mmCIF file of C-alpha atoms in Angstrom:
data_model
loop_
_atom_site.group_PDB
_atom_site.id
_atom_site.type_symbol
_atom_site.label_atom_id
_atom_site.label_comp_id
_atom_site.label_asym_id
_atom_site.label_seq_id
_atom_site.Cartn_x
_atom_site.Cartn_y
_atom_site.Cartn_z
ATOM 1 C CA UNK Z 19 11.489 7.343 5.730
ATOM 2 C CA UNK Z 20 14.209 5.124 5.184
ATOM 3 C CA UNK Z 21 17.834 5.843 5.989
ATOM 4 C CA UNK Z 22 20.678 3.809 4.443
ATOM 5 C CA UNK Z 23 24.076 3.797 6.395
ATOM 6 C CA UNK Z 24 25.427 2.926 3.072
ATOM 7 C CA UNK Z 25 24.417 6.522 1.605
ATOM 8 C CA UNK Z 26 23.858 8.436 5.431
ATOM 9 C CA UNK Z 27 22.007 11.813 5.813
ATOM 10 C CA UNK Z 28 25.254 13.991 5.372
ATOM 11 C CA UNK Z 29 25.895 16.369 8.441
ATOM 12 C CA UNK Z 30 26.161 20.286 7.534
ATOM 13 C CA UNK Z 31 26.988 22.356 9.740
ATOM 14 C CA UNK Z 32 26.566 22.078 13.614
ATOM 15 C CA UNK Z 33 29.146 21.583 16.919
ATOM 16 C CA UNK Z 34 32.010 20.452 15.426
ATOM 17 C CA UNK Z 35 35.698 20.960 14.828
ATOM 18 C CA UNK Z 36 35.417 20.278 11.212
ATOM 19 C CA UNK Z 37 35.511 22.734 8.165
ATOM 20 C CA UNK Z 38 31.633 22.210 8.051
ATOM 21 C CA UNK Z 39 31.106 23.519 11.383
ATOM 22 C CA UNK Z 40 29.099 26.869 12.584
ATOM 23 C CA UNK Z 41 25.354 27.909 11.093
ATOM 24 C CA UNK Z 42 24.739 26.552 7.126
ATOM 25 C CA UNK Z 43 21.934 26.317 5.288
ATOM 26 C CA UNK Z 44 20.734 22.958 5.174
ATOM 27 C CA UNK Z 45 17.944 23.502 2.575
ATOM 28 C CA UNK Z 46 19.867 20.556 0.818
ATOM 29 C CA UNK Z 47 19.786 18.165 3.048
ATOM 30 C CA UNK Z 48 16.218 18.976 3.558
ATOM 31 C CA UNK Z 49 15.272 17.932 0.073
ATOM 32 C CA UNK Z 50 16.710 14.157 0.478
ATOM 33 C CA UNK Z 51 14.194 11.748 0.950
ATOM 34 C CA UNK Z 52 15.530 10.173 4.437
ATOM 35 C CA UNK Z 53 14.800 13.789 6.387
ATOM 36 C CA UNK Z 54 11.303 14.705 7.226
ATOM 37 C CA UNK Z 55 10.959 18.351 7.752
ATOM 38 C CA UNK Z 56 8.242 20.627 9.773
ATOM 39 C CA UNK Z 57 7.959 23.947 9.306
ATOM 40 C CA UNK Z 58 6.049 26.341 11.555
ATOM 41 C CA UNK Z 59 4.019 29.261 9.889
ATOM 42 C CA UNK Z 60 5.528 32.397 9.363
ATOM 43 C CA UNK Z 61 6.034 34.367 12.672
ATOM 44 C CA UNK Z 62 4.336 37.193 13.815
ATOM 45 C CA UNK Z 63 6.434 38.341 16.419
ATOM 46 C CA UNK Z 64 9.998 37.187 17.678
ATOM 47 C CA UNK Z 65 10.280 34.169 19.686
ATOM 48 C CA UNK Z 66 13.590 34.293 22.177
ATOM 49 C CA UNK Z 67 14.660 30.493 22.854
ATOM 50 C CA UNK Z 68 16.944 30.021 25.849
ATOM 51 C CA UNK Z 69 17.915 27.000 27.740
ATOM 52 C CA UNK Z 70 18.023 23.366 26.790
ATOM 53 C CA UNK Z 71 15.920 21.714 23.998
ATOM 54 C CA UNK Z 72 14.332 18.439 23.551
ATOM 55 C CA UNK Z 73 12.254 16.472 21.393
ATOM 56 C CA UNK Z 74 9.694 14.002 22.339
ATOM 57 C CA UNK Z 75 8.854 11.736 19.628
ATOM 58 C CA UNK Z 76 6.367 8.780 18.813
ATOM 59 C CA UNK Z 77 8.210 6.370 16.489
ATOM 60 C CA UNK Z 78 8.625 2.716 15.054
ATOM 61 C CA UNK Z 79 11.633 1.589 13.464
ATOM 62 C CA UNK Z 80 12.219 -1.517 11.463
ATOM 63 C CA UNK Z 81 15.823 -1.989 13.688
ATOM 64 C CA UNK Z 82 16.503 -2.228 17.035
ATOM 65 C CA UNK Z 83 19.827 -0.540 16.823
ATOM 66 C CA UNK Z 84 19.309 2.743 15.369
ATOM 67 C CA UNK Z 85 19.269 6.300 15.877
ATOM 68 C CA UNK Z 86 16.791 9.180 15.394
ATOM 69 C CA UNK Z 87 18.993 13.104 14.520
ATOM 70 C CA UNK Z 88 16.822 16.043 15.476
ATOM 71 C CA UNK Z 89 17.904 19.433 14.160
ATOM 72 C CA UNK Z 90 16.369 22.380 14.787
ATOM 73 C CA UNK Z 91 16.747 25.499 11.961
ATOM 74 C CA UNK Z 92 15.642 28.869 11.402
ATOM 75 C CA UNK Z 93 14.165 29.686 8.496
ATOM 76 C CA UNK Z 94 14.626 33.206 6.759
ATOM 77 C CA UNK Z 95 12.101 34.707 4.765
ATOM 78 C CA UNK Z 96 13.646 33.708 0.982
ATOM 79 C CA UNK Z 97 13.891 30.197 2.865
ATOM 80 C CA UNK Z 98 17.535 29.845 3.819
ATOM 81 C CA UNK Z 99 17.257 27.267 6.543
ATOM 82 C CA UNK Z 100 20.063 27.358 8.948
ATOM 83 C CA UNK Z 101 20.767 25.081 11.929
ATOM 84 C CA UNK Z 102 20.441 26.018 15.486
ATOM 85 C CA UNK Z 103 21.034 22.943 17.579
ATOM 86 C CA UNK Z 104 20.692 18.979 17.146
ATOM 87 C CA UNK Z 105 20.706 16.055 18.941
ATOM 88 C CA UNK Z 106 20.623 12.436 18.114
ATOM 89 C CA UNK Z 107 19.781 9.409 20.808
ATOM 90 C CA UNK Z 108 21.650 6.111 19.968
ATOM 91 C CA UNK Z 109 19.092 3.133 20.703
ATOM 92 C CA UNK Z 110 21.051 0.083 21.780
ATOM 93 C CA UNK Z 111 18.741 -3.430 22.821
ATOM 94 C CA UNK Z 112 19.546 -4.391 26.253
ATOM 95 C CA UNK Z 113 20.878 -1.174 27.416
ATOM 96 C CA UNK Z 114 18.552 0.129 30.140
ATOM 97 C CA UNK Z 115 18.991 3.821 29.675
ATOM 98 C CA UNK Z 116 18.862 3.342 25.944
ATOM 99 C CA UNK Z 117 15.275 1.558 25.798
ATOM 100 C CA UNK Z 118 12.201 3.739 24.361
ATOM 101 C CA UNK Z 119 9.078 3.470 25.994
ATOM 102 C CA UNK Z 120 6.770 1.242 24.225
ATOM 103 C CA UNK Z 121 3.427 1.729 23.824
ATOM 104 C CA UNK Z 122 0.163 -1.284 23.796
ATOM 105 C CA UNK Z 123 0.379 -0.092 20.110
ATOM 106 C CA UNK Z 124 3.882 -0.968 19.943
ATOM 107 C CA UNK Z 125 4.859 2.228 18.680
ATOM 108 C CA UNK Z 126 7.675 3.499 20.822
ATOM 109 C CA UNK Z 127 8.247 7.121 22.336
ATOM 110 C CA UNK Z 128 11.570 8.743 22.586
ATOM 111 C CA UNK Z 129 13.150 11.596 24.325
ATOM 112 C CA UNK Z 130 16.435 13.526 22.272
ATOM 113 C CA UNK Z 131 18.180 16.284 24.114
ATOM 114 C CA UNK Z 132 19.517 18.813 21.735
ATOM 115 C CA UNK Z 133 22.344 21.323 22.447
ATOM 116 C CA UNK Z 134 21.116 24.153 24.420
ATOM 117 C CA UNK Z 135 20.951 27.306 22.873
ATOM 118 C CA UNK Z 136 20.051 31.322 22.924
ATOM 119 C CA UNK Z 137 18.706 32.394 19.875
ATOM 120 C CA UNK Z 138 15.802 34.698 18.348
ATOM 121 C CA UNK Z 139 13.617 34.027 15.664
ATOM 122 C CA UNK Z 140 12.940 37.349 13.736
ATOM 123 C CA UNK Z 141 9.348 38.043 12.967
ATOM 124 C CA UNK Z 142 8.919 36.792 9.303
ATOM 125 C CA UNK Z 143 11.046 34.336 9.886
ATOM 126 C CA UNK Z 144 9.593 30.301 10.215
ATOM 127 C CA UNK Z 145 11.171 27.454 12.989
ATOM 128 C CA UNK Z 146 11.846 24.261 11.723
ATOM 129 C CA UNK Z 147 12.571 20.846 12.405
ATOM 130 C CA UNK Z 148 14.548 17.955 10.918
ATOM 131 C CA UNK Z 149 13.840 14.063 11.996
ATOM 132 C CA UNK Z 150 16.432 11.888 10.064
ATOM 133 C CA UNK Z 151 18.111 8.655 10.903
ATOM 134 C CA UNK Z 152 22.211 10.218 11.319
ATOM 135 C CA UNK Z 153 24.289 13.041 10.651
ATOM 136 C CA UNK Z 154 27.665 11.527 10.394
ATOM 137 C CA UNK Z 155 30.382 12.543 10.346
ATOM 138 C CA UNK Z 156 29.060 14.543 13.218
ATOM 139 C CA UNK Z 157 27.924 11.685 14.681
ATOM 140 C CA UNK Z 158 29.511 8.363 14.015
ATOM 141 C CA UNK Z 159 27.545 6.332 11.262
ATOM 142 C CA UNK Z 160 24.572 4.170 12.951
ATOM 143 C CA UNK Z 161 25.318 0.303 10.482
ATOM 144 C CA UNK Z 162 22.308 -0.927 12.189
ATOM 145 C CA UNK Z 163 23.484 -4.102 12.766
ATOM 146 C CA UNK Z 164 24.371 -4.322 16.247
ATOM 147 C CA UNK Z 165 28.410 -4.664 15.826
ATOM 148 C CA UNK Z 166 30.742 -1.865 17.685
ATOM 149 C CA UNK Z 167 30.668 1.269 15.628
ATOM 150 C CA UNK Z 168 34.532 1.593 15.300
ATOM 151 C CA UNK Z 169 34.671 -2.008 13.453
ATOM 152 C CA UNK Z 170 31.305 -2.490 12.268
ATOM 153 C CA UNK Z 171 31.040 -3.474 8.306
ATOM 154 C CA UNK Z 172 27.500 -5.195 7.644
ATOM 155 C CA UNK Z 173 25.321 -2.315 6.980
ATOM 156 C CA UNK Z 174 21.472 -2.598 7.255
ATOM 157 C CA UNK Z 175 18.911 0.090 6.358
ATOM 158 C CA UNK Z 176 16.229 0.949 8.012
ATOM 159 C CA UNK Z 177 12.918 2.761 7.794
ATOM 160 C CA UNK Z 178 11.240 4.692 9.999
ATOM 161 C CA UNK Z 179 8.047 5.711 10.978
ATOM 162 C CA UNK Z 180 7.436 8.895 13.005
ATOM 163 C CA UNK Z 181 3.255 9.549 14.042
ATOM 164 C CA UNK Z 182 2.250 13.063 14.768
ATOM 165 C CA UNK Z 183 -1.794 12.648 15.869
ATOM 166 C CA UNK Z 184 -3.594 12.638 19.522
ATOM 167 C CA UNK Z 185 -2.388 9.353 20.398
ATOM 168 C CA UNK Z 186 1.013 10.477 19.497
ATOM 169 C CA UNK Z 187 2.210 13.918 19.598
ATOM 170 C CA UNK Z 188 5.497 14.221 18.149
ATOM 171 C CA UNK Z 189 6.756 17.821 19.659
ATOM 172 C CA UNK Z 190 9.445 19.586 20.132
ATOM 173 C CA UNK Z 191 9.886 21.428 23.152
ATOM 174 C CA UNK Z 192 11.412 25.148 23.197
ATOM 175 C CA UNK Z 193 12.665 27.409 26.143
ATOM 176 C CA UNK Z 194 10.788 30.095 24.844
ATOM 177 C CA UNK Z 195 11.298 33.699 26.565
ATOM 178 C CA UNK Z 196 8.373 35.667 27.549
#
């Protein structure tokens, strides 16, 4: 996917002190081309989450400065999608704690942390995950060129590539209840 800090992935909903703040359906944003979505299968019993999230992910990006959002939704049975928790990591070249692992392939594997939460999923109900490349204003617009955020006015796009096969399995990881 490609994400364009000149038209970003528009945040809705989430952590925030904003208007747009609290649980919304995001079935819009999920229909732009710069999210990828995965959807379990419809749930057979409840699943309790608790605790802190994270997702693990096997990428390749076309920019060294970029991010990767992560949001996780729960999706109703007439398909209202609405967000649980999110995360986004901020890769920055020459930071230590900022640098994904990199594969022989090259393809690189990154951790995000996403709020922690305490929610069930209803039986019926589906879980779902959105990879994009921001969420701003939530979090501040990524230009992808490198300059400080605050200041920053070349903008460069950027695509993405996120693998999901043996070699590389893309997860996300729930505190599930038993």
């Amino acid at each position: 996917y490609r994400y364009d800090p000149a038209d970003p992935t528009p945040a809705v909903g989430g952590s925030s002190l904003s208007q747009n703040a609290g649980p919304k359906d995001n079935r819009a944003v999920e229909g732009r081309k710069d999210v990828l979505v995965y959807t379990s299968p419809v749930l057979a019993q409840d699943v309790e989450v608790i605790g802190a999230i994270r997702a693990e992910l096997f990428v390749q990006s076309s920019l060294a400065h970029t991010d990767f959002f992560i949001r996780l939704c729960d999706v109703d049975p007439k398909g209202k999608s609405i967000n649980i928790s999110d995360g986004l990591v901020r890769l920055h070249p020459g930071q230590p704690t900022d640098q994904p692992t990199v594969g022989d392939d090259g393809v690189w594997q990154i951790s995000v942390e996403l709020w922690a939460t305490a929610h069930c999923f209803q039986k019926g109900h589906r879980i779902r995950v959105q990879v994009a490349g921001g969420s701003p204003p939530r979090y501040v617009r990524n230009t992808g060129s490198g300059e400080p955020l605050a200041t920053a006015t070349t903008l460069i796009a950027v695509d993405h590539t996120v693998y999901h096969d043996a070699q590389h399995p893309s997860t996300i990881i729930l505190p599930v209840k038993r």
